[in-house]
Amino acid sequence: MTAPTPSGSDVAATAAAAGQADFSTLFELLPIGAYRSSPEGRMLRANRALVASNGYADEAGLLASVGDIAREWYVLPARRAEFRAALLRDGSVRGFVSEVYRHRTRERIWVSENAFIVRDAAGGVAWYEGTVEDITERIDTQHTLEHRAAQVRLLMQQLPGMAYQVHIHRDGTTKFLFVSHGVRALYGVAPDAVLADGTLLRSFRAPEDPAALAVDPELLRRAATPAPVSTDFRIRLHDGTLKWVHLHSVAIWHDDDSAVRNGVVLDITAERAAAALRAERDRAGAADRAKSALLSRISHELRTPLNAVLGFAQLLEIQPELGERSRAWAGTISASGRHLLALVNDVLDLSALEGGEFRLQTQAVALAPLVDQAWSMVAIEADTLGIGWIPPAPPVPAVRADPQRLRQVLSNLLSNAVKYNRPQGHVQVRVAPVEGGRAVVIEVVDTGGGLSDAQRQRLFQPFDRLGAEYSGIGGTGLGLALTRQLVQAMDGRLDVDSTPGVGSCLRVTLPAAGAAAGPAAGAAAEAERSAR
């Protein structure tokens, strides 16, 4: 029995059924979400992937739960309106990225939609069909990269110089791939100008610096190798400013013909200037130490013959048979020798102080007896000149100092106050506690000619007698320089106030007797104990 031949309508129906079955299989098994929705925002169909993505067990549960896609699915409801506008304008959308909720759990995720309009027989919008792909991981990665890029940009802005990436061919051709904004502050040019002209920065090399001209080819040769490059050189800006810069770069990849390098150029002008100052300071210190050593050596060598000269001069002075003229000559030799010996002693003390070899024994010192002893050393000269004496009013506080050196300080100050006073003038010493009793100030006041501001600036310079060398008044020009260093070695300070035509006040401030030994005196005392 022959089977009946199917009619044309039967074939069409079978084909349609097969096509519908194929479409349903594809829709359900897509690995990304697929849907059909009404223009008003109702969900009409959802495949397995979309159902699972929204936290539901089956399609019916999702369709029953979603009432308004705009408000319930998009984090920003306005995105639905933007989505519809794009569809109506173009008929389809591709890669429409939005932040949405997983409908049931309300977890926020990022998705990318592709969709198109399905129209009815009359050409109206029947529904929308499309796919939904979860791109949360991609967006998170993008945000991470953007955040890191922002951090790098911020770092580049804070970098005290410029960062760059440059492509260097072996023939010396250079092309900058990246230049940070720090190039403006460093070179005074815009990053775009450097990107457009690979030789621009090279033109800033200081033309008067021969080393800069010689280093360019060498730099290019080294930069075209994988080895790190690190060098200092000078640049001259358009306004004439000269800067020292430090360049450091490393290769990020390299082949036979070229290299790409990352690097930085830093402004080291201040560091170079500081290094030059340190070098100059060290040279000056070395010269000063050599000078002190020389003075100390010469002074020591002078003392032996000077003692012999003084001894024989004194022997001559006491010879009864010596005539008056010869006795006067011997007296001149003796006086000159004593002056020279005082100078040698002052030079030795000054050298020891400057060389850090000075020894002090600080202790509580009664100040009043030392003032009396120092004045007794100059009292005869003061009487000869008619200089009056006003001692400190009691009670006179005690100080912490080295007794011998404090006596030397007071005698120097009182000697100057007498020598440079006016006839019938006076010298006064005032003593008072200061700084809440932690220190004591000793003022030596005279009624001499006073000092100008310029003279006060030079007062403590060794061998500078401020013009007194032409006055006939004896002196070496070392007394006040030595006095100030002695006071400082005892943790004190020496200041001066002076008015021309009125007089001067030399002010010594020292720790009170009850104060702890300071660093200078403490270190010196410890050194003295160790030496013993």
Short mmCIF file of C-alpha atoms in Angstrom, two decimals, residues 29-531:
data_model
loop_
_atom_site.label_atom_id
_atom_site.label_comp_id
_atom_site.label_asym_id
_atom_site.label_seq_id
_atom_site.Cartn_x
_atom_site.Cartn_y
_atom_site.Cartn_z
CA LEU A 29 20.53 27.00 25.59
CA LEU A 30 22.25 30.34 24.98
CA PRO A 31 25.07 30.74 27.57
CA ILE A 32 24.06 34.37 28.13
CA GLY A 33 20.70 35.80 29.06
CA ALA A 34 18.05 36.23 26.34
CA TYR A 35 14.66 37.88 26.70
CA ARG A 36 11.57 39.29 25.10
CA SER A 37 9.96 42.35 26.75
CA SER A 38 7.09 44.68 26.04
CA PRO A 39 7.77 48.36 25.30
CA GLU A 40 5.95 49.19 28.54
CA GLY A 41 8.48 47.25 30.61
CA ARG A 42 6.92 43.83 31.18
CA MET A 43 9.08 40.71 30.83
CA LEU A 44 7.47 38.34 28.24
CA ARG A 45 10.14 35.64 27.86
CA ALA A 46 13.42 34.76 29.61
CA ASN A 47 15.83 31.94 28.88
CA ARG A 48 17.48 29.73 31.47
CA ALA A 49 20.62 31.86 31.74
CA LEU A 50 18.63 35.04 32.40
CA VAL A 51 16.34 33.27 34.90
CA ALA A 52 19.34 31.92 36.83
CA SER A 53 21.16 35.27 36.68
CA ASN A 54 18.19 36.95 38.38
CA GLY A 55 18.01 34.34 41.15
CA TYR A 56 14.87 32.42 40.10
CA ALA A 57 14.27 28.70 39.65
CA ASP A 58 12.16 28.91 36.50
CA GLU A 59 10.92 31.32 33.86
CA ALA A 60 7.40 31.51 35.30
CA GLY A 61 8.76 32.77 38.63
CA LEU A 62 10.74 35.54 36.96
CA LEU A 63 7.90 36.65 34.65
CA ALA A 64 5.47 36.76 37.54
CA SER A 65 7.82 38.89 39.66
CA VAL A 66 8.93 41.55 37.20
CA GLY A 67 6.32 44.29 36.89
CA ASP A 68 8.40 47.23 35.67
CA ILE A 69 11.85 46.66 34.21
CA ALA A 70 12.84 50.34 34.50
CA ARG A 71 12.25 50.60 38.26
CA GLU A 72 12.94 47.01 39.30
CA TRP A 73 15.95 46.04 37.18
CA TYR A 74 18.01 49.14 36.30
CA VAL A 75 19.91 50.79 39.15
CA LEU A 76 19.26 54.07 37.35
CA PRO A 77 15.64 53.85 36.09
CA ALA A 78 16.36 56.50 33.44
CA ARG A 79 18.52 53.97 31.59
CA ARG A 80 15.35 52.19 30.39
CA ALA A 81 14.18 55.38 28.69
CA GLU A 82 17.61 55.83 27.09
CA PHE A 83 17.51 52.19 25.97
CA ARG A 84 14.06 52.64 24.34
CA ALA A 85 15.08 55.92 22.68
CA ALA A 86 18.10 54.24 21.08
CA LEU A 87 15.96 51.35 19.86
CA LEU A 88 13.35 53.65 18.33
CA ARG A 89 16.04 55.77 16.70
CA ASP A 90 18.22 52.98 15.29
CA GLY A 91 16.01 49.90 15.38
CA SER A 92 18.63 48.06 17.45
CA VAL A 93 21.27 48.63 20.13
CA ARG A 94 24.64 46.98 20.63
CA GLY A 95 26.78 46.99 23.76
CA PHE A 96 24.34 49.02 25.86
CA VAL A 97 26.12 48.96 29.25
CA SER A 98 24.14 49.51 32.47
CA GLU A 99 24.31 48.73 36.15
CA VAL A 100 21.37 46.49 37.12
CA TYR A 101 20.06 44.38 40.01
CA ARG A 102 19.83 40.65 40.15
CA HIS A 103 16.05 40.90 40.50
CA ARG A 104 15.53 38.56 43.40
CA THR A 105 18.72 39.12 45.46
CA ARG A 106 19.14 42.86 44.63
CA GLU A 107 22.86 42.31 44.07
CA ARG A 108 24.25 44.97 41.75
CA ILE A 109 25.99 43.84 38.58
CA TRP A 110 27.04 45.31 35.26
CA VAL A 111 25.54 44.04 31.98
CA SER A 112 25.88 44.66 28.26
CA GLU A 113 22.69 44.45 26.16
CA ASN A 114 22.16 43.78 22.46
CA ALA A 115 18.54 44.23 21.33
CA PHE A 116 16.26 44.92 18.38
CA ILE A 117 12.61 45.77 17.73
CA VAL A 118 10.16 43.12 16.54
CA ARG A 119 7.30 44.74 14.68
CA ASP A 120 3.75 43.49 14.02
CA ALA A 121 2.01 43.17 10.65
CA ALA A 122 0.99 46.80 10.78
CA GLY A 123 4.57 47.96 11.41
CA GLY A 124 4.03 48.82 15.04
CA VAL A 125 6.35 47.76 17.87
CA ALA A 126 5.31 44.30 19.02
CA TRP A 127 8.11 43.69 21.55
CA TYR A 128 11.85 43.90 22.11
CA GLU A 129 14.17 40.93 21.88
CA GLY A 130 17.75 40.82 22.97
CA THR A 131 20.58 39.34 24.99
CA VAL A 132 22.07 40.28 28.36
CA GLU A 133 25.73 39.52 29.17
CA ASP A 134 27.15 39.86 32.69
CA ILE A 135 30.30 42.02 32.35
CA THR A 136 30.80 42.81 36.04
CA GLU A 137 34.29 41.34 36.10
CA ARG A 138 35.28 43.34 33.04
CA ILE A 139 33.91 46.58 34.53
CA ASP A 140 35.63 45.91 37.86
CA THR A 141 38.89 45.34 36.03
CA GLN A 142 38.33 48.53 34.04
CA HIS A 143 37.63 50.51 37.22
CA THR A 144 40.74 49.05 38.84
CA LEU A 145 42.84 50.05 35.84
CA GLU A 146 41.31 53.52 35.80
CA HIS A 147 42.01 53.89 39.52
CA ARG A 148 45.60 52.79 39.06
CA ALA A 149 45.97 55.11 36.09
CA ALA A 150 44.67 57.98 38.23
CA GLN A 151 47.18 57.06 40.95
CA VAL A 152 49.98 57.01 38.41
CA ARG A 153 48.89 60.42 37.06
CA LEU A 154 48.83 61.78 40.61
CA LEU A 155 52.26 60.30 41.26
CA MET A 156 53.58 61.86 38.07
CA GLN A 157 52.19 65.24 39.16
CA GLN A 158 53.94 64.96 42.55
CA LEU A 159 57.25 63.79 41.10
CA PRO A 160 59.88 66.55 41.52
CA GLY A 161 60.90 66.33 37.89
CA MET A 162 59.66 64.62 34.75
CA ALA A 163 58.98 60.99 33.88
CA TYR A 164 59.16 59.81 30.30
CA GLN A 165 59.11 56.88 27.92
CA VAL A 166 61.23 57.20 24.80
CA HIS A 167 61.89 55.11 21.71
CA ILE A 168 65.58 55.31 20.73
CA HIS A 169 66.97 53.98 17.47
CA ARG A 170 70.61 53.05 17.14
CA ASP A 171 71.11 55.89 14.67
CA GLY A 172 70.25 58.34 17.46
CA THR A 173 66.69 59.08 16.34
CA THR A 174 64.45 59.57 19.37
CA LYS A 175 60.68 59.69 19.74
CA PHE A 176 59.02 60.28 23.08
CA LEU A 177 56.02 58.05 23.71
CA PHE A 178 55.11 59.65 27.05
CA VAL A 179 56.19 62.78 28.95
CA SER A 180 54.78 63.81 32.33
CA HIS A 181 53.60 67.34 33.09
CA GLY A 182 56.69 67.87 35.26
CA VAL A 183 58.55 68.81 32.07
CA ARG A 184 56.90 72.24 32.33
CA ALA A 185 58.52 73.03 35.68
CA LEU A 186 61.83 71.44 34.73
CA TYR A 187 62.34 72.66 31.17
CA GLY A 188 59.58 75.25 30.73
CA VAL A 189 58.01 73.45 27.74
CA ALA A 190 54.70 71.61 27.24
CA PRO A 191 54.56 67.79 27.06
CA ASP A 192 52.98 67.97 23.58
CA ALA A 193 56.00 69.89 22.27
CA VAL A 194 58.35 67.14 23.47
CA LEU A 195 56.12 64.42 21.99
CA ALA A 196 56.18 66.24 18.65
CA ASP A 197 59.96 66.81 18.58
CA GLY A 198 62.22 64.07 19.92
CA THR A 199 65.27 66.37 19.86
CA LEU A 200 63.72 69.30 21.76
CA LEU A 201 65.06 68.46 25.21
CA ARG A 202 68.53 67.83 23.84
CA SER A 203 68.68 71.47 22.70
CA PHE A 204 68.56 72.61 26.34
CA ARG A 205 72.01 71.20 27.13
CA ALA A 206 74.19 74.07 28.44
CA PRO A 207 76.22 75.13 25.36
CA GLU A 208 79.04 76.63 27.47
CA ASP A 209 79.55 73.31 29.22
CA PRO A 210 82.03 71.23 27.15
CA ALA A 211 81.11 68.10 29.08
CA ALA A 212 77.49 68.48 28.00
CA LEU A 213 78.47 68.58 24.33
CA ALA A 214 80.63 65.49 24.70
CA VAL A 215 78.11 63.45 26.63
CA ASP A 216 75.23 63.58 24.15
CA PRO A 217 76.51 60.96 21.66
CA GLU A 218 77.66 58.79 24.54
CA LEU A 219 74.26 59.04 26.21
CA LEU A 220 72.51 58.03 23.00
CA ARG A 221 74.89 55.09 22.52
CA ARG A 222 74.31 53.87 26.09
CA ALA A 223 70.57 54.51 25.90
CA ALA A 224 70.28 52.17 22.91
CA THR A 225 71.55 49.28 25.05
CA PRO A 226 69.71 47.30 27.76
CA ALA A 227 71.97 48.67 30.51
CA PRO A 228 70.63 51.29 32.96
CA VAL A 229 71.71 54.87 32.26
CA SER A 230 72.41 57.31 35.10
CA THR A 231 74.13 60.67 34.65
CA ASP A 232 74.16 64.32 35.74
CA PHE A 233 74.37 67.28 33.38
CA ARG A 234 73.42 70.94 33.09
CA ILE A 235 70.60 72.54 31.12
CA ARG A 236 70.01 76.20 30.30
CA LEU A 237 66.41 77.40 30.00
CA HIS A 238 65.15 80.03 27.56
CA ASP A 239 65.30 82.70 30.30
CA GLY A 240 68.95 81.91 30.99
CA THR A 241 68.39 79.90 34.18
CA LEU A 242 71.04 77.22 34.60
CA LYS A 243 70.04 73.94 36.27
CA TRP A 244 71.72 70.70 37.20
CA VAL A 245 69.60 67.64 36.42
CA HIS A 246 69.96 63.92 37.05
CA LEU A 247 68.78 61.45 34.40
CA HIS A 248 68.10 57.78 35.13
CA SER A 249 66.48 55.33 32.72
CA VAL A 250 66.07 51.58 32.21
CA ALA A 251 65.09 49.58 29.15
CA ILE A 252 61.63 47.98 29.10
CA TRP A 253 62.36 46.22 25.84
CA HIS A 254 65.24 46.15 23.40
CA ASP A 255 66.04 44.66 20.02
CA ASP A 256 68.87 44.94 17.52
CA ASP A 257 67.73 48.23 16.08
CA SER A 258 66.18 50.20 18.92
CA ALA A 259 65.22 50.39 22.56
CA VAL A 260 62.28 51.70 24.53
CA ARG A 261 63.24 53.14 27.88
CA ASN A 262 61.41 54.46 30.94
CA GLY A 263 63.18 57.17 32.88
CA VAL A 264 63.08 60.23 35.10
CA VAL A 265 64.87 63.57 34.98
CA LEU A 266 65.17 65.27 38.39
CA ASP A 267 66.21 68.82 39.29
CA ILE A 268 69.31 68.47 41.51
CA THR A 269 70.36 72.13 41.41
CA ALA A 270 69.82 72.61 45.15
CA GLU A 271 71.65 69.37 45.98
CA ARG A 272 74.60 70.40 43.80
CA ALA A 273 74.73 73.83 45.44
CA ALA A 274 74.57 72.23 48.90
CA ALA A 275 77.35 69.80 47.97
CA ALA A 276 79.50 72.69 46.74
CA LEU A 277 78.89 74.55 50.00
CA ARG A 278 79.80 71.47 52.02
CA ALA A 279 82.98 71.01 50.00
CA GLU A 280 83.87 74.67 50.50
CA ARG A 281 83.10 74.36 54.21
CA ASP A 282 85.32 71.28 54.45
CA ARG A 283 88.14 73.04 52.61
CA ALA A 284 87.80 76.08 54.89
CA GLY A 285 87.71 73.81 57.94
CA ALA A 286 90.82 71.98 56.81
CA ALA A 287 92.59 75.28 56.18
CA ASP A 288 91.49 76.57 59.57
CA ARG A 289 92.73 73.45 61.31
CA ALA A 290 96.03 73.69 59.46
CA LYS A 291 96.31 77.33 60.48
CA SER A 292 95.57 76.49 64.11
CA ALA A 293 98.09 73.67 64.07
CA LEU A 294 100.72 75.94 62.54
CA LEU A 295 100.06 78.72 65.06
CA SER A 296 100.18 76.23 67.91
CA ARG A 297 103.47 74.78 66.68
CA ILE A 298 105.05 78.19 66.13
CA SER A 299 103.79 79.44 69.50
CA HIS A 300 105.26 76.47 71.31
CA GLU A 301 108.57 76.96 69.51
CA LEU A 302 108.60 80.65 70.44
CA ARG A 303 108.02 80.17 74.16
CA THR A 304 111.39 78.52 74.85
CA PRO A 305 113.60 81.31 73.43
CA LEU A 306 111.21 83.93 74.86
CA ASN A 307 111.63 82.56 78.36
CA ALA A 308 115.38 82.76 77.90
CA VAL A 309 115.14 86.37 76.66
CA LEU A 310 112.94 87.36 79.59
CA GLY A 311 115.18 85.59 82.09
CA PHE A 312 118.37 87.31 80.91
CA ALA A 313 116.59 90.67 80.66
CA GLN A 314 115.52 90.36 84.29
CA LEU A 315 119.09 89.41 85.29
CA LEU A 316 120.40 92.51 83.52
CA GLU A 317 117.85 94.71 85.28
CA ILE A 318 119.07 93.65 88.75
CA GLN A 319 122.79 94.11 88.02
CA PRO A 320 123.93 96.99 90.30
CA GLU A 321 126.78 98.06 88.04
CA LEU A 322 124.42 98.52 85.02
CA GLY A 323 124.07 102.12 83.92
CA GLU A 324 120.72 103.86 83.73
CA ARG A 325 120.72 103.86 79.93
CA SER A 326 121.48 100.14 79.75
CA ARG A 327 118.95 99.46 82.51
CA ALA A 328 116.29 101.24 80.40
CA TRP A 329 117.24 99.11 77.42
CA ALA A 330 116.94 95.97 79.53
CA GLY A 331 113.53 97.16 80.76
CA THR A 332 112.40 97.65 77.16
CA ILE A 333 113.57 94.13 76.30
CA SER A 334 111.72 92.73 79.30
CA ALA A 335 108.49 94.63 78.55
CA SER A 336 108.57 93.66 74.90
CA GLY A 337 109.25 90.06 75.82
CA ARG A 338 106.33 89.98 78.24
CA HIS A 339 104.09 91.48 75.55
CA LEU A 340 105.26 88.88 73.05
CA LEU A 341 104.81 86.09 75.60
CA ALA A 342 101.25 87.25 76.31
CA LEU A 343 100.60 87.20 72.58
CA VAL A 344 102.01 83.68 72.29
CA ASN A 345 99.87 82.51 75.22
CA ASP A 346 96.76 84.04 73.67
CA VAL A 347 97.51 82.37 70.32
CA LEU A 348 97.98 79.03 72.05
CA ASP A 349 94.70 79.39 73.92
CA LEU A 350 92.85 80.46 70.77
CA SER A 351 94.31 77.55 68.79
CA ALA A 352 93.34 75.10 71.53
CA LEU A 353 89.79 76.46 71.64
CA GLU A 354 89.36 76.31 67.87
CA GLY A 355 90.92 72.85 67.71
CA GLY A 356 88.66 71.44 70.44
CA GLU A 357 91.67 70.66 72.65
CA PHE A 358 90.85 73.11 75.43
CA ARG A 359 90.44 71.72 78.94
CA LEU A 360 87.97 73.20 81.45
CA GLN A 361 87.17 72.33 85.05
CA THR A 362 83.76 73.83 85.68
CA GLN A 363 82.49 74.17 89.22
CA ALA A 364 80.53 76.53 91.44
CA VAL A 365 82.57 79.74 91.61
CA ALA A 366 82.10 82.64 94.04
CA LEU A 367 82.04 85.60 91.67
CA ALA A 368 82.77 88.52 94.03
CA PRO A 369 86.37 87.47 94.92
CA LEU A 370 87.20 86.87 91.24
CA VAL A 371 85.98 90.36 90.32
CA ASP A 372 88.15 91.85 93.07
CA GLN A 373 91.20 89.86 91.91
CA ALA A 374 90.68 90.87 88.26
CA TRP A 375 90.35 94.55 89.21
CA SER A 376 93.52 94.42 91.32
CA MET A 377 95.42 93.45 88.15
CA VAL A 378 94.42 96.73 86.43
CA ALA A 379 93.96 98.98 89.45
CA ILE A 380 97.41 100.65 89.16
CA GLU A 381 96.82 101.58 85.52
CA ALA A 382 93.31 102.79 86.41
CA ASP A 383 94.70 105.03 89.19
CA THR A 384 97.30 106.42 86.80
CA LEU A 385 94.52 107.43 84.35
CA GLY A 386 92.16 108.59 87.08
CA ILE A 387 89.61 105.89 86.25
CA GLY A 388 87.05 105.31 89.03
CA TRP A 389 85.86 101.85 90.11
CA ILE A 390 82.29 100.84 90.99
CA PRO A 391 82.22 97.19 92.20
CA PRO A 392 79.11 95.00 91.98
CA ALA A 393 76.49 95.58 94.67
CA PRO A 394 75.96 92.64 97.04
CA PRO A 395 74.69 90.03 97.15
CA VAL A 396 76.74 88.69 94.23
CA PRO A 397 75.48 85.25 93.05
CA ALA A 398 77.83 82.39 92.27
CA VAL A 399 78.24 80.95 88.77
CA ARG A 400 79.25 77.64 87.21
CA ALA A 401 82.56 78.17 85.41
CA ASP A 402 86.26 77.36 85.32
CA PRO A 403 87.78 79.68 87.98
CA GLN A 404 91.07 80.29 86.17
CA ARG A 405 89.43 80.97 82.82
CA LEU A 406 86.71 83.17 84.35
CA ARG A 407 89.44 85.25 86.02
CA GLN A 408 91.07 85.55 82.58
CA VAL A 409 87.76 86.68 81.06
CA LEU A 410 87.15 89.30 83.74
CA SER A 411 90.72 90.65 83.60
CA ASN A 412 90.51 90.99 79.80
CA LEU A 413 87.22 92.87 79.98
CA LEU A 414 88.35 95.14 82.84
CA SER A 415 91.70 95.79 81.13
CA ASN A 416 89.92 96.93 77.96
CA ALA A 417 87.46 99.02 79.99
CA VAL A 418 90.39 100.86 81.56
CA LYS A 419 92.61 101.15 78.46
CA TYR A 420 89.89 102.51 76.18
CA ASN A 421 88.20 104.73 78.78
CA ARG A 422 88.43 108.53 78.97
CA PRO A 423 90.48 110.29 81.64
CA GLN A 424 88.56 110.65 84.89
CA GLY A 425 85.98 108.16 83.65
CA HIS A 426 84.83 105.12 85.53
CA VAL A 427 84.36 101.35 85.21
CA GLN A 428 81.40 99.59 86.75
CA VAL A 429 80.61 95.88 87.17
CA ARG A 430 76.98 94.87 87.60
CA VAL A 431 75.89 91.32 88.45
CA ALA A 432 72.32 89.96 88.53
CA PRO A 433 70.48 86.63 88.20
CA VAL A 434 68.46 86.17 85.00
CA GLU A 435 66.29 83.50 83.32
CA GLY A 436 64.49 82.71 86.55
CA GLY A 437 67.73 82.21 88.45
CA ARG A 438 69.13 79.64 85.99
CA ALA A 439 71.80 82.06 84.75
CA VAL A 440 73.81 85.07 85.92
CA VAL A 441 74.68 88.14 83.85
CA ILE A 442 77.93 90.08 84.45
CA GLU A 443 78.09 93.54 82.88
CA VAL A 444 81.35 95.48 82.52
CA VAL A 445 80.43 99.10 81.77
CA ASP A 446 82.88 101.85 80.78
CA THR A 447 82.63 105.53 79.89
CA GLY A 448 84.97 105.39 76.91
CA GLY A 449 84.52 106.51 73.32
CA GLY A 450 82.06 103.75 72.40
CA LEU A 451 81.80 101.84 69.13
CA SER A 452 79.97 102.38 65.86
CA ASP A 453 77.75 99.66 64.37
CA ALA A 454 80.49 98.76 61.88
CA GLN A 455 83.05 98.45 64.67
CA ARG A 456 80.74 96.25 66.74
CA GLN A 457 80.43 93.88 63.78
CA ARG A 458 84.24 93.44 63.77
CA LEU A 459 84.77 93.51 67.54
CA PHE A 460 85.51 89.80 67.99
CA GLN A 461 87.69 89.30 64.90
CA PRO A 462 91.22 88.14 65.84
CA PHE A 463 93.97 90.77 65.36
CA ASP A 464 91.43 93.48 64.40
CA ARG A 465 91.97 96.35 66.86
CA LEU A 466 89.39 98.62 65.19
CA GLY A 467 92.00 101.33 64.54
CA ALA A 468 93.41 101.36 68.10
CA GLU A 469 96.75 100.21 66.74
CA TYR A 470 97.33 103.86 65.71
CA SER A 471 96.37 105.29 69.12
CA GLY A 472 99.46 104.31 71.08
CA ILE A 473 97.42 101.99 73.32
CA GLY A 474 99.05 98.58 73.61
CA GLY A 475 97.30 95.37 72.66
CA THR A 476 97.33 92.35 70.34
CA GLY A 477 93.79 92.29 69.01
CA LEU A 478 93.27 88.80 70.40
CA GLY A 479 91.83 89.54 73.84
CA LEU A 480 88.13 89.83 72.99
CA ALA A 481 88.22 87.02 70.41
CA LEU A 482 89.75 84.74 73.04
CA THR A 483 87.37 86.03 75.74
CA ARG A 484 84.27 85.20 73.70
CA GLN A 485 85.50 81.70 72.92
CA LEU A 486 86.31 81.12 76.60
CA VAL A 487 82.81 82.24 77.61
CA GLN A 488 81.22 79.98 74.98
CA ALA A 489 83.36 77.06 76.15
CA MET A 490 81.83 77.57 79.62
CA ASP A 491 78.29 77.36 78.13
CA GLY A 492 77.85 81.12 78.22
CA ARG A 493 77.62 83.98 75.75
CA LEU A 494 79.25 87.39 75.34
CA ASP A 495 77.25 90.35 73.98
CA VAL A 496 78.07 94.01 73.52
CA ASP A 497 76.07 97.24 73.65
CA SER A 498 77.85 100.46 72.73
CA THR A 499 77.02 104.08 71.96
CA PRO A 500 79.64 106.34 70.34
CA GLY A 501 80.68 109.10 72.73
CA VAL A 502 78.94 107.45 75.71
CA GLY A 503 80.65 104.13 76.34
CA SER A 504 80.28 100.37 76.06
CA CYS A 505 78.78 97.50 78.02
CA LEU A 506 80.26 94.02 77.62
CA ARG A 507 77.74 91.47 78.92
CA VAL A 508 78.73 87.93 79.97
CA THR A 509 75.94 85.43 80.68
CA LEU A 510 76.91 82.19 82.47
CA PRO A 511 74.99 79.33 84.11
CA ALA A 512 74.16 79.90 87.76
CA ALA A 513 76.05 77.78 90.29
CA GLY A 514 73.04 75.51 90.82
CA ALA A 515 72.53 74.86 87.09
CA ALA A 516 73.60 71.57 85.53
CA ALA A 517 76.79 71.57 83.49
CA GLY A 518 76.03 72.22 79.82
CA PRO A 519 77.28 70.15 76.88
CA ALA A 520 80.45 72.14 76.20
CA ALA A 521 81.62 72.32 79.80
CA GLY A 522 80.46 68.77 80.56
CA ALA A 523 82.35 67.33 77.61
CA ALA A 524 85.47 69.30 78.50
CA ALA A 525 85.31 68.21 82.13
CA GLU A 526 84.88 64.58 81.11
CA ALA A 527 87.85 64.87 78.77
CA GLU A 528 89.89 66.35 81.59
CA ARG A 529 88.95 63.49 83.94
CA SER A 530 89.84 60.95 81.25
CA ALA A 531 93.19 62.63 80.69
#
